[in-house]
Amino acid sequence: MPRLLTVLALVSVAWPSLSAQIPSPEQQLGFPVGTDRRLADWAQIVDYYETLDRESGRISVQNLGPSTEGRPFLLAVISLPQTLEKLEEYPAIQQKLADPRLLEGSPEALFASGKTVVLVTCAIHSTEVASAQMSMEFAYDMASADDPETLEILSNVIFLLVPSLNPDGIDFVNHWYAKTVGTPAEGLRPPGLYHKYVGHDNNRDWYMFTQRETRIAVEQIHNRWRPQIVYDIHQMGSRGARIFVPPFIDPVDPNVDPILQAGIVDLGGAMFSALIGAGREGVVTNAIYDAYTPARAYQHYHAGVRILSESASVRLASPITVSPQQLGQGRNYHASKASWNFPRPWRGGEWRLRDIVDDQKIALKALLLHAARYRRHWLRNFHRVGLNTLNRVSPNAFVIPPLDRQPDPAATLDLLEVLHFGDVELKTASTEFAAGAIACVSAPRCRPRPETFPEGSFLIAMEQPYSSFAKTMLEVQEYPELREYPGGPLKRPYDVTAQTLGIQMGVETYQIDGDLTVQSELLAAPPRPAGRVEGEGKYWLFSHTNNAFAPLANRFLAEGLPVYWAPNGFRVEGESFPVGTLMARGNDAAASKLDELVADLPVVVWRFSKWPQLAWQRIRAPAIGLYKSSAGAMDEGWTRWILEQHDFPYESLTAGRIRAGTLSDLDVIVFAHESPRQIKEGLGEPYPDEFRGGIGGEGLVELEKFARAGGMLLFLGDSVDLALSSWDLKASNAIQGLSPQDFYIPGSFLRVKVHDRHPIGYGMGPEASVMFLRGAAFDVERGINVARYDGEPLLLSGWADGLERLRGKSALAEIPLGKGSVVLIGFRTQFRAQARATYKFLFNSLYYSTISR
């Protein structure tokens, strides 16, 4: 008998099938997985995994902590019982292979004893309902089957299965669906966001780590287990291929090791071959999706392969029918034409939830079989990637000057925390030092080339296991110029093209390509310096350049203290302070707990006994109304999250409240990035009445009344076009109507000149970097341009086509309307809680709204 079959036979004898004791999903749920119009909710899914945990020796289910809304976040660990009994041994093997510095001698013994660790994540996007349901059936198969392929997987793989990366969204979608089955609204996406704050953007959080679910997955799964393979299961639109599997189209981020790029091809080929071999139609590879942005990936920068599949969707769990005429062109294939990467087109017809489940199961099993059969190959290559990063020679390192040299200590600490959470080693310089071949990678936050760096500077050496993550996060992105054919039009990027942290967070950062010799100490964690109070007196001054100014101002305001900002620079008791400096006038009660108020903020509060003589502008706690449409806008959710993180109270405004005109108690009404049509019209039929309608013409009338009476209307991103088209503001969107062939910037950092003596520009400095994502730019006849696109180079990081059309145009404008104003911000000032450098434009606008009311 061949050796492999002998091993499998022994395993089968040692661990006989337990399927008689383990109920199938159908037995426990009362319906088969993939049944039309039937979905298990999260409680049912949790119950089933708890059953598997009790009844099967092959599955250990862990609750890794509460989700954003308090639901269990599950991880199922699947392998042979004897592997699970000594499970703690395997993370240590993974850590040693990923970090060759930990090895003593040859890694061959670890190649022999280690397992391929495969992480499979389902249903991060909750309207993509199939994978969470499929996971139960697949887990049951792994728990109960004794066929040779299943036993081969169990023998060689530690299979980490996350039934959903967004448990809250499972219930949000599935409960909506259950209520609407049999009604005209059946199969419609639910109104609102299926993640409390970020909706569909939860798979763009894999480098800033803002949301609880992301942090659970990274800290307790990725960083503990170091999987060689991560497979994220998705769904896509209905009128193309039935399922996409890798490889991806160009470009792949050059910081993804070539070994990992080859692994993507390997795995994708196995999945593609299995699906085609099973007679499945409509399978496409090397199409649609690229692998460029780290916002969608984590493991690619931590020695593992990260792939996804995308299945054609149905209407949640309701079947659809697609005619041949509805199948069209996709990126790098045509859905009705055979090609090497799409050899068996689907000809149209009925498409059901069960079809998606079947495709996903075939692809997943093929991936696990590849991981099992080539276990040594996966472990060896995993180790080689670790060696490659340790031997990286270009660049040598990145240097971040210490906090007292940074204009924004809060953003600097955020940046360091991102790197540390991503398992990047941080060091601090023990002495002053010099370096060769220095390049600033934080334009426009750059100084003249420093002769030396001070003691206390932060060092990120590239000779460390996860330097790929640090490098892609800190360097300037130069997205490649790709064309449809030689001499043809540019290929437009699929996703954002830049993430340079120094630029988007406003943190002075340098890349060192030359020699660097410095004594340094490894940091166990980034510093979290307590706030500091200097001097005595009842006038408390603090910096506006530091993002921590906002929560500190809000705390002072909540204490009932008057807070002001300075319209000019000034001196007091021999100290100089710039325009925008904030001051609170303290009292004895607040003074007694001042240390407590600043303790968790990286701020310095200077206390003086003498009132600085200048025309201070008093600000109040702004009464903020944030429009929240029934349709749900991700930018609104991000804005809510950011406001809460910075201690801003706010109200969520409905369309009905705006139409009713009960707005006089507000200072500012904020419209996040959302299409003007969606704001104005909202949801229509066949949604139930309670969810229908936008602000309509009535709402626009009430908003104008609000502004003319002295209120501020703040429009962000796409919503600016609602203001421009609704009122005679003597302004227009200079790039509106341009075709993508003439103008296309899908997510890049651009330079702007800032009117930093205007209150909205306080703390920004004369130049700033902004995230531009298919936004707006203005020609303004009246009002004030607070920021405009200008300077060299205009493009700081990423990719842009038609960039010169922006030069000289307004990026941020304040336009009077009656006694109030309309503020238009055409770039993405708080984009995905990543663009920390431009938070101040948002915060300043909110406070500025209180000055004239």
XYZ file of N, CA and C in Angstrom, residues 30-259:
690
model
N -33.195 22.532 10.801
C -34.518 22.206 10.273
C -34.652 22.473 8.785
N -33.574 22.853 8.130
C -33.577 23.039 6.675
C -32.144 22.881 6.171
N -31.976 22.421 4.911
C -30.627 22.266 4.372
C -29.965 23.627 4.130
N -28.659 23.685 4.354
C -27.898 24.881 4.008
C -28.077 25.173 2.519
N -28.304 26.411 2.188
C -28.474 26.800 0.789
C -29.897 26.735 0.298
N -30.843 26.437 1.180
C -32.251 26.412 0.789
C -32.705 27.818 0.401
N -33.432 27.894 -0.685
C -33.974 29.182 -1.101
C -34.759 29.814 0.054
N -34.490 31.102 0.274
C -35.266 31.933 1.205
C -35.143 31.493 2.672
N -34.073 30.758 3.007
C -33.859 30.364 4.393
C -32.425 30.691 4.797
N -32.270 31.427 5.884
C -30.957 31.775 6.405
C -30.939 31.568 7.906
N -29.866 30.976 8.407
C -29.652 30.910 9.848
C -29.133 32.248 10.334
N -29.631 32.709 11.482
C -29.093 33.941 12.054
C -27.882 33.609 12.919
N -27.305 34.631 13.560
C -26.038 34.404 14.259
C -26.225 33.486 15.471
N -27.309 33.628 16.191
C -27.535 32.745 17.339
C -27.602 31.289 16.902
N -28.260 31.008 15.776
C -28.333 29.638 15.269
C -26.960 29.139 14.826
N -26.184 30.018 14.191
C -24.837 29.625 13.763
C -23.963 29.337 14.975
N -24.034 30.204 15.989
C -23.259 29.972 17.214
C -23.684 28.662 17.862
N -24.974 28.423 17.944
C -25.469 27.182 18.546
C -24.926 25.968 17.808
N -24.893 26.046 16.480
C -24.409 24.884 15.730
C -22.919 24.650 15.979
N -22.138 25.716 16.004
C -20.703 25.529 16.276
C -20.475 25.021 17.699
N -21.300 25.423 18.641
C -21.182 24.883 19.990
C -21.501 23.391 20.004
N -22.449 22.970 19.157
C -22.736 21.542 19.024
C -21.518 20.802 18.489
N -20.892 21.344 17.451
C -19.694 20.707 16.890
C -18.587 20.632 17.936
N -18.442 21.692 18.720
C -17.406 21.709 19.752
C -17.647 20.600 20.780
N -18.919 20.377 21.147
C -19.244 19.332 22.132
C -19.095 17.933 21.555
N -19.536 17.748 20.322
C -19.725 16.400 19.797
C -18.562 15.872 18.971
N -17.667 16.744 18.523
C -16.586 16.280 17.651
C -15.233 16.542 18.294
N -14.369 15.548 18.267
C -13.008 15.736 18.740
C -12.129 16.461 17.748
N -12.667 16.762 16.574
C -11.864 17.414 15.539
C -12.025 18.933 15.525
N -12.935 19.450 16.317
C -13.224 20.884 16.255
C -13.220 21.479 17.660
N -12.450 22.547 17.817
C -12.450 23.318 19.051
C -12.906 24.733 18.712
N -13.983 25.172 19.341
C -14.565 26.470 19.030
C -14.248 27.442 20.156
N -13.745 28.607 19.777
C -13.352 29.622 20.751
C -14.156 30.891 20.509
N -14.565 31.526 21.596
C -15.182 32.851 21.535
C -14.087 33.862 21.823
N -13.693 34.631 20.836
C -12.559 35.531 20.972
C -12.939 36.891 21.537
N -14.193 37.080 21.833
C -14.559 38.352 22.448
C -15.785 38.939 21.799
N -16.345 39.949 22.425
C -17.561 40.536 21.871
C -17.278 41.377 20.639
N -18.222 41.354 19.719
C -18.192 42.228 18.547
C -18.538 43.647 18.974
N -18.614 44.545 18.016
C -18.958 45.936 18.314
C -20.259 46.040 19.097
N -21.242 45.209 18.743
C -22.543 45.256 19.415
C -22.736 44.115 20.403
N -21.641 43.443 20.783
C -21.693 42.501 21.888
C -21.936 41.049 21.544
N -21.885 40.660 20.278
C -22.104 39.266 19.911
C -20.801 38.469 19.991
N -20.893 37.142 20.128
C -19.678 36.323 20.156
C -18.957 36.374 18.803
N -17.637 36.482 18.863
C -16.796 36.406 17.669
C -16.133 35.034 17.720
N -16.487 34.164 16.785
C -16.085 32.758 16.861
C -14.873 32.451 15.999
N -14.041 31.536 16.528
C -12.985 30.898 15.758
C -13.117 29.400 15.988
N -13.259 28.637 14.901
C -13.264 27.180 14.979
C -11.903 26.672 14.519
N -11.245 25.895 15.364
C -9.953 25.299 15.024
C -10.217 23.838 14.700
N -9.857 23.416 13.490
C -10.230 22.098 12.976
C -8.966 21.337 12.596
N -8.806 20.161 13.162
C -7.674 19.300 12.838
C -7.922 17.943 13.477
N -6.914 17.057 13.460
C -7.049 15.786 14.144
C -7.125 15.991 15.651
N -7.827 15.116 16.358
C -7.897 15.266 17.815
C -6.533 15.328 18.482
N -5.581 14.515 18.025
C -4.270 14.540 18.671
C -3.535 15.840 18.409
N -3.842 16.495 17.316
C -3.275 17.819 17.071
C -3.900 18.845 18.001
N -5.213 18.779 18.148
C -5.895 19.730 19.028
C -5.463 19.561 20.480
N -5.095 18.327 20.866
C -4.682 18.089 22.247
C -3.373 18.798 22.584
N -2.542 19.039 21.589
C -1.264 19.733 21.827
C -1.186 21.004 20.975
N -2.320 21.683 20.898
C -2.452 22.804 19.983
C -1.468 23.929 20.285
N -1.128 24.115 21.552
C -0.265 25.238 21.919
C 1.138 25.101 21.345
N 1.518 23.910 20.890
C 2.856 23.742 20.317
C 2.989 24.422 18.955
N 1.896 24.532 18.226
C 1.999 24.939 16.828
C 2.196 26.434 16.616
N 1.570 27.323 17.409
C 1.923 28.739 17.230
C 3.409 29.010 17.428
N 4.051 28.265 18.341
C 5.490 28.449 18.553
C 6.276 28.044 17.311
N 5.849 26.976 16.651
C 6.504 26.569 15.396
C 6.333 27.659 14.344
N 5.125 28.175 14.229
C 4.860 29.223 13.238
C 5.721 30.456 13.498
N 5.832 30.846 14.769
C 6.615 32.041 15.098
C 8.078 31.842 14.734
N 8.614 30.673 14.976
C 10.027 30.420 14.657
C 10.269 30.398 13.158
N 9.344 29.838 12.411
C 9.522 29.820 10.955
C 9.377 31.218 10.371
N 8.463 32.012 10.925
C 8.264 33.369 10.409
C 9.413 34.289 10.778
N 10.032 34.041 11.921
C 11.150 34.863 12.391
C 12.369 33.970 12.565
N 13.172 33.805 11.512
C 14.319 32.880 11.581
C 15.329 33.230 12.672
N 15.279 34.420 13.233
C 16.194 34.763 14.324
C 15.941 33.906 15.564
N 14.725 33.345 15.651
C 14.382 32.542 16.821
C 14.854 31.096 16.710
N 15.345 30.715 15.544
C 15.740 29.326 15.314
C 17.131 29.055 15.857
N 17.269 27.883 16.404
C 18.598 27.384 16.777
C 18.879 26.182 15.884
N 19.756 26.377 14.912
C 20.068 25.286 13.997
C 19.128 25.248 12.808
N 19.021 24.077 12.216
C 18.265 23.887 10.983
C 16.758 23.915 11.248
N 15.987 24.444 10.283
C 14.525 24.412 10.429
C 13.897 23.088 10.011
N 14.698 22.123 9.573
C 14.135 20.897 9.002
C 13.210 20.170 9.969
N 13.549 20.181 11.245
C 12.686 19.493 12.214
C 11.312 20.153 12.291
N 11.280 21.473 12.130
C 9.999 22.176 12.151
C 9.211 21.899 10.883
N 9.905 21.748 9.746
C 9.203 21.379 8.517
C 8.556 20.005 8.671
N 9.203 19.132 9.422
C 8.677 17.781 9.614
C 7.500 17.772 10.581
N 7.558 18.589 11.628
C 6.536 18.506 12.669
C 5.417 19.539 12.525
N 5.661 20.613 11.770
C 4.674 21.674 11.660
C 3.511 21.309 10.754
N 2.474 22.087 10.832
C 1.292 21.941 9.973
C 1.155 23.199 9.108
N 0.516 23.044 7.966
C 0.115 24.224 7.222
C -1.070 24.849 7.956
N -0.909 26.096 8.348
C -1.995 26.791 9.041
C -2.765 27.607 8.010
N -4.046 27.313 7.890
C -4.915 27.958 6.908
C -6.033 28.675 7.654
N -6.139 29.966 7.420
C -7.225 30.764 7.990
C -8.246 31.062 6.897
N -9.485 30.695 7.141
C -10.584 30.959 6.205
C -11.581 31.861 6.914
N -11.880 33.001 6.299
C -12.788 33.979 6.907
C -14.002 34.174 6.005
N -15.157 34.223 6.630
C -16.421 34.296 5.903
C -17.170 35.574 6.255
N -17.986 36.026 5.336
C -19.065 36.989 5.579
C -18.601 38.265 6.254
N -17.462 38.805 5.831
C -17.117 40.139 6.317
C -18.134 41.143 5.789
N -18.646 40.885 4.572
C -19.713 41.701 3.992
C -21.027 40.945 4.149
N -21.890 41.488 4.971
C -22.999 40.687 5.480
C -24.107 40.427 4.476
N -24.192 41.230 3.412
C -25.164 40.909 2.368
C -24.661 39.773 1.477
N -23.408 39.390 1.648
C -22.847 38.235 0.948
C -23.070 37.030 1.857
N -24.279 36.514 1.806
C -24.785 35.657 2.877
C -24.304 34.213 2.807
N -23.811 33.754 1.660
C -23.631 32.318 1.457
C -22.557 31.717 2.353
N -21.423 32.407 2.519
C -20.267 31.742 3.134
C -20.500 31.397 4.603
N -21.171 32.254 5.357
C -21.437 31.922 6.764
C -22.311 30.675 6.856
N -23.287 30.550 5.939
C -24.141 29.360 5.918
C -23.330 28.138 5.481
N -22.551 28.310 4.412
C -21.722 27.220 3.903
C -20.758 26.701 4.962
N -20.239 27.614 5.795
C -19.215 27.221 6.769
C -19.724 26.121 7.697
N -20.998 26.156 8.042
C -21.544 25.123 8.932
C -21.497 23.760 8.264
N -21.913 23.702 7.017
C -21.910 22.426 6.302
C -20.492 21.925 6.086
N -19.570 22.838 5.763
C -18.191 22.418 5.535
C -17.564 21.944 6.846
N -17.824 22.663 7.934
C -17.295 22.235 9.227
C -17.855 20.856 9.610
N -19.132 20.625 9.330
C -19.720 19.309 9.591
C -19.002 18.223 8.800
N -18.719 18.506 7.525
C -17.991 17.531 6.711
C -16.631 17.217 7.332
N -15.927 18.250 7.778
C -14.608 18.042 8.387
C -14.741 17.253 9.698
N -15.832 17.459 10.410
C -16.027 16.797 11.702
C -16.451 15.344 11.565
N -17.083 14.992 10.459
C -17.754 13.696 10.390
C -17.237 12.770 9.300
N -16.624 13.304 8.244
C -16.275 12.468 7.095
C -14.980 11.711 7.347
N -14.864 10.515 6.741
C -13.667 9.692 6.857
C -13.078 9.351 5.490
N -13.426 10.099 4.473
C -12.854 9.841 3.155
C -11.372 10.233 3.168
N -10.579 9.677 2.270
C -9.138 9.945 2.285
C -8.774 11.420 2.183
N -9.510 12.186 1.401
C -9.152 13.591 1.238
C -9.376 14.374 2.537
N -10.493 14.127 3.206
C -10.749 14.809 4.480
C -9.679 14.460 5.495
N -9.323 13.162 5.571
C -8.314 12.747 6.542
C -6.938 13.305 6.194
N -6.672 13.456 4.917
C -5.405 14.060 4.508
C -5.336 15.515 4.967
N -6.437 16.228 4.823
C -6.487 17.625 5.282
C -6.293 17.682 6.798
N -7.038 16.849 7.525
C -6.957 16.881 8.982
C -5.567 16.511 9.482
N -4.878 15.649 8.773
C -3.555 15.198 9.197
C -2.481 16.252 9.008
N -2.648 17.137 8.035
C -1.559 18.014 7.634
C -1.841 19.500 7.825
N -3.068 19.833 8.187
C -3.483 21.230 8.227
C -4.082 21.548 9.596
N -3.798 22.731 10.086
C -4.601 23.335 11.148
C -5.481 24.372 10.470
N -6.750 24.073 10.451
C -7.741 24.839 9.691
C -8.446 25.778 10.667
N -8.184 27.067 10.521
C -8.814 28.086 11.349
C -9.979 28.667 10.564
N -11.182 28.511 11.082
C -12.383 28.918 10.362
C -13.126 29.982 11.164
N -13.291 31.148 10.562
C -14.074 32.226 11.168
C -15.402 32.285 10.421
N -16.510 31.873 11.044
C -17.795 31.841 10.335
C -18.266 33.210 9.880
N -17.864 34.264 10.585
C -18.149 35.620 10.120
C -17.199 36.590 10.799
N -16.631 37.489 10.004
C -15.830 38.586 10.529
C -16.711 39.753 10.972
N -18.012 39.627 10.798
C -18.937 40.687 11.202
C -20.221 40.055 11.744
N -20.172 39.482 12.949
C -21.370 38.818 13.489
C -22.587 39.733 13.583
N -22.369 41.003 13.901
C -23.509 41.920 13.998
C -24.241 42.025 12.665
N -23.470 42.044 11.587
C -24.079 42.168 10.273
C -24.886 40.958 9.857
N -24.480 39.777 10.341
C -25.272 38.571 10.046
C -26.714 38.779 10.504
N -26.889 39.233 11.735
C -28.249 39.437 12.239
C -28.929 40.621 11.564
N -28.191 41.705 11.324
C -28.769 42.877 10.670
C -29.397 42.489 9.335
N -28.670 41.702 8.539
C -29.149 41.312 7.210
C -30.182 40.194 7.296
N -29.857 39.169 8.071
C -30.736 37.994 8.067
C -32.094 38.275 8.699
N -32.115 39.111 9.733
C -33.408 39.451 10.328
C -34.247 40.321 9.382
N -33.582 41.248 8.691
C -34.285 42.037 7.675
C -34.856 41.113 6.598
N -34.040 40.176 6.148
C -34.490 39.286 5.078
C -35.683 38.454 5.535
N -35.606 37.912 6.749
C -36.709 37.082 7.241
C -38.013 37.873 7.306
N -37.927 39.165 7.657
C -39.133 39.999 7.754
C -39.707 40.340 6.389
N -38.886 40.341 5.366
C -39.347 40.822 4.060
C -39.607 39.710 3.055
N -39.279 38.456 3.385
C -39.593 37.349 2.475
C -41.105 37.322 2.240
N -41.452 37.239 0.979
C -42.868 37.211 0.619
C -43.497 38.578 0.463
N -42.702 39.637 0.657
C -43.191 41.004 0.463
C -42.504 41.590 -0.770
N -42.950 42.753 -1.244
C -42.264 43.368 -2.391
C -40.798 43.698 -2.125
N -40.411 43.805 -0.848
C -39.032 44.153 -0.513
C -38.120 42.934 -0.426
N -38.637 41.733 -0.706
C -37.818 40.529 -0.600
C -36.551 40.643 -1.457
N -35.426 40.350 -0.848
C -34.156 40.328 -1.569
C -33.456 41.655 -1.671
N -34.104 42.747 -1.246
C -33.429 44.039 -1.270
C -32.404 44.108 -0.154
N -31.321 44.854 -0.395
C -30.356 45.048 0.692
C -31.039 45.809 1.815
N -30.676 45.519 3.048
C -31.362 46.185 4.153
C -31.010 47.660 4.214
N -31.926 48.485 4.684
C -31.626 49.902 4.841
C -30.642 50.119 5.983
N -29.644 50.946 5.750
C -28.661 51.227 6.787
C -27.361 50.486 6.555
N -26.458 50.593 7.514
C -25.131 49.975 7.441
C -25.143 48.650 8.182
N -24.561 47.615 7.583
C -24.549 46.313 8.240
C -23.337 46.114 9.144
N -22.478 47.093 9.252
C -21.582 47.206 10.398
C -21.891 48.553 11.017
N -22.005 48.627 12.327
C -22.505 49.814 13.000
C -21.852 51.088 12.498
N -20.549 51.056 12.262
C -19.834 52.267 11.887
C -19.380 52.291 10.428
N -18.984 51.154 9.872
C -18.232 51.233 8.609
C -18.861 50.466 7.459
N -19.942 49.730 7.716
C -20.603 49.039 6.615
C -19.640 48.205 5.793
N -19.719 48.352 4.495
C -18.919 47.566 3.550
C -17.424 47.857 3.656
N -17.072 48.979 4.277
C -15.655 49.344 4.396
C -14.912 48.507 5.429
N -15.575 47.549 6.073
C -14.851 46.789 7.090
C -13.742 45.927 6.505
N -13.731 45.710 5.195
C -12.584 45.006 4.620
C -11.552 45.981 4.050
N -11.635 47.249 4.460
C -10.592 48.217 4.108
C -9.886 48.712 5.371
N -9.957 47.930 6.432
C -9.446 48.355 7.740
C -8.225 47.534 8.151
N -7.562 46.878 7.185
C -6.513 45.918 7.528
C -5.130 46.550 7.677
N -5.071 47.888 7.749
C -3.797 48.471 8.193
C -3.968 49.541 9.256
N -5.143 50.170 9.364
C -5.308 51.156 10.422
C -5.930 50.539 11.676
N -6.582 49.386 11.537
C -7.045 48.596 12.681
C -7.959 49.407 13.604
N -8.951 50.071 13.044
C -9.794 50.943 13.859
C -10.939 50.205 14.541
N -11.461 49.158 13.899
C -12.690 48.546 14.388
C -12.402 47.318 15.247
N -13.311 47.043 16.161
C -13.097 45.969 17.132
C -12.894 44.618 16.449
N -13.686 44.328 15.422
C -13.568 43.028 14.754
C -12.211 42.877 14.076
N -11.716 43.947 13.468
C -10.396 43.890 12.846
C -9.335 43.591 13.894
N -9.416 44.259 15.016
C -8.396 44.090 16.045
C -8.444 42.687 16.659
N -9.631 42.130 16.817
C -9.733 40.751 17.293
C -9.048 39.812 16.307
N -9.382 39.955 15.032
C -8.838 39.047 14.024
C -7.321 39.147 13.931
N -6.795 40.357 13.963
C -5.344 40.528 13.822
C -4.622 40.058 15.078
N -5.081 40.521 16.235
C -4.349 40.237 17.473
C -4.453 38.780 17.890
N -5.644 38.195 17.771
C -5.854 36.866 18.325
C -5.765 35.741 17.306
N -5.759 36.081 16.031
C -5.658 35.021 15.017
C -4.386 35.218 14.184
N -4.312 36.302 13.429
C -3.165 36.506 12.542
C -1.845 36.518 13.309
N -1.744 37.384 14.318
C -0.463 37.550 14.992
C -0.119 36.384 15.909
N -1.121 35.638 16.322
C -0.840 34.451 17.145
C -0.484 33.247 16.284
N -1.255 33.040 15.219
C -1.133 31.809 14.450
C -0.211 31.922 13.241
N 0.020 33.104 12.734
C 0.867 33.281 11.543
C 0.481 32.307 10.427
N -0.755 32.370 9.939
C -1.152 31.409 8.911
C -0.331 31.551 7.630
N -0.007 30.424 7.040
C 0.652 30.451 5.722
C -0.324 30.885 4.629
N -1.614 30.608 4.847
C -2.634 30.888 3.836
C -3.827 31.549 4.520
N -4.300 32.625 3.942
C -5.542 33.267 4.373
C -6.472 33.338 3.163
N -7.672 32.821 3.326
C -8.661 32.777 2.245
C -9.919 33.480 2.738
N -10.263 34.568 2.083
C -11.410 35.393 2.446
C -12.493 35.172 1.393
N -13.672 34.740 1.811
C -14.716 34.322 0.876
C -15.741 35.438 0.717
N -15.937 35.863 -0.525
C -16.790 37.008 -0.851
C -17.819 36.636 -1.912
N -18.703 37.588 -2.168
C -19.620 37.545 -3.317
C -19.528 38.866 -4.062
N -19.980 38.842 -5.325
C -19.900 40.021 -6.187
C -21.225 40.189 -6.913
N -21.209 40.991 -7.972
C -22.411 41.214 -8.761
C -22.853 39.969 -9.499
N -24.049 40.035 -10.078
C -24.707 38.837 -10.618
C -24.549 38.651 -12.119
N -24.051 39.658 -12.828
C -24.121 39.608 -14.288
C -22.777 39.364 -14.953
N -21.900 38.695 -14.237
C -20.612 38.327 -14.811
C -20.342 36.862 -14.558
N -19.086 36.556 -14.229
C -18.698 35.185 -13.915
C -19.491 34.683 -12.710
N -19.548 33.350 -12.573
C -20.215 32.746 -11.419
C -19.289 32.722 -10.209
N -17.999 32.594 -10.441
C -17.046 32.653 -9.335
C -15.688 33.071 -9.883
N -15.031 33.950 -9.154
C -13.645 34.335 -9.433
C -12.731 33.642 -8.425
N -11.606 33.115 -8.939
C -10.531 32.638 -8.073
C -9.220 33.221 -8.602
N -8.210 33.363 -7.742
C -6.934 33.948 -8.182
C -6.261 33.075 -9.244
N -5.203 33.601 -9.902
C -4.441 34.801 -9.560
C -5.166 36.098 -9.910
N -4.642 37.185 -9.280
C -5.182 38.514 -9.501
C -4.609 39.116 -10.776
N -5.254 40.190 -11.236
C -4.663 40.963 -12.318
C -3.614 41.912 -11.738
N -2.785 42.462 -12.602
C -1.816 43.469 -12.176
C -2.542 44.734 -11.752
N -1.959 45.503 -10.816
C -0.677 45.248 -10.175
C -0.832 44.552 -8.826
N 0.236 43.884 -8.435
C 0.387 43.379 -7.074
C 1.378 44.310 -6.387
N 1.102 44.679 -5.162
C 2.018 45.540 -4.418
C 3.421 44.923 -4.458
N 4.438 45.683 -4.888
C 5.784 45.120 -4.962
C 6.341 44.683 -3.621
N 5.722 45.079 -2.512
C 6.181 44.626 -1.204
C 5.655 43.238 -0.842
N 4.817 42.650 -1.698
C 4.403 41.265 -1.518
C 5.505 40.389 -2.097
N 6.112 39.584 -1.257
C 7.261 38.771 -1.662
C 6.924 37.933 -2.902
N 7.859 37.815 -3.863
C 7.605 36.976 -5.045
C 7.202 35.545 -4.712
N 7.725 35.017 -3.613
C 7.319 33.668 -3.206
C 5.809 33.633 -2.931
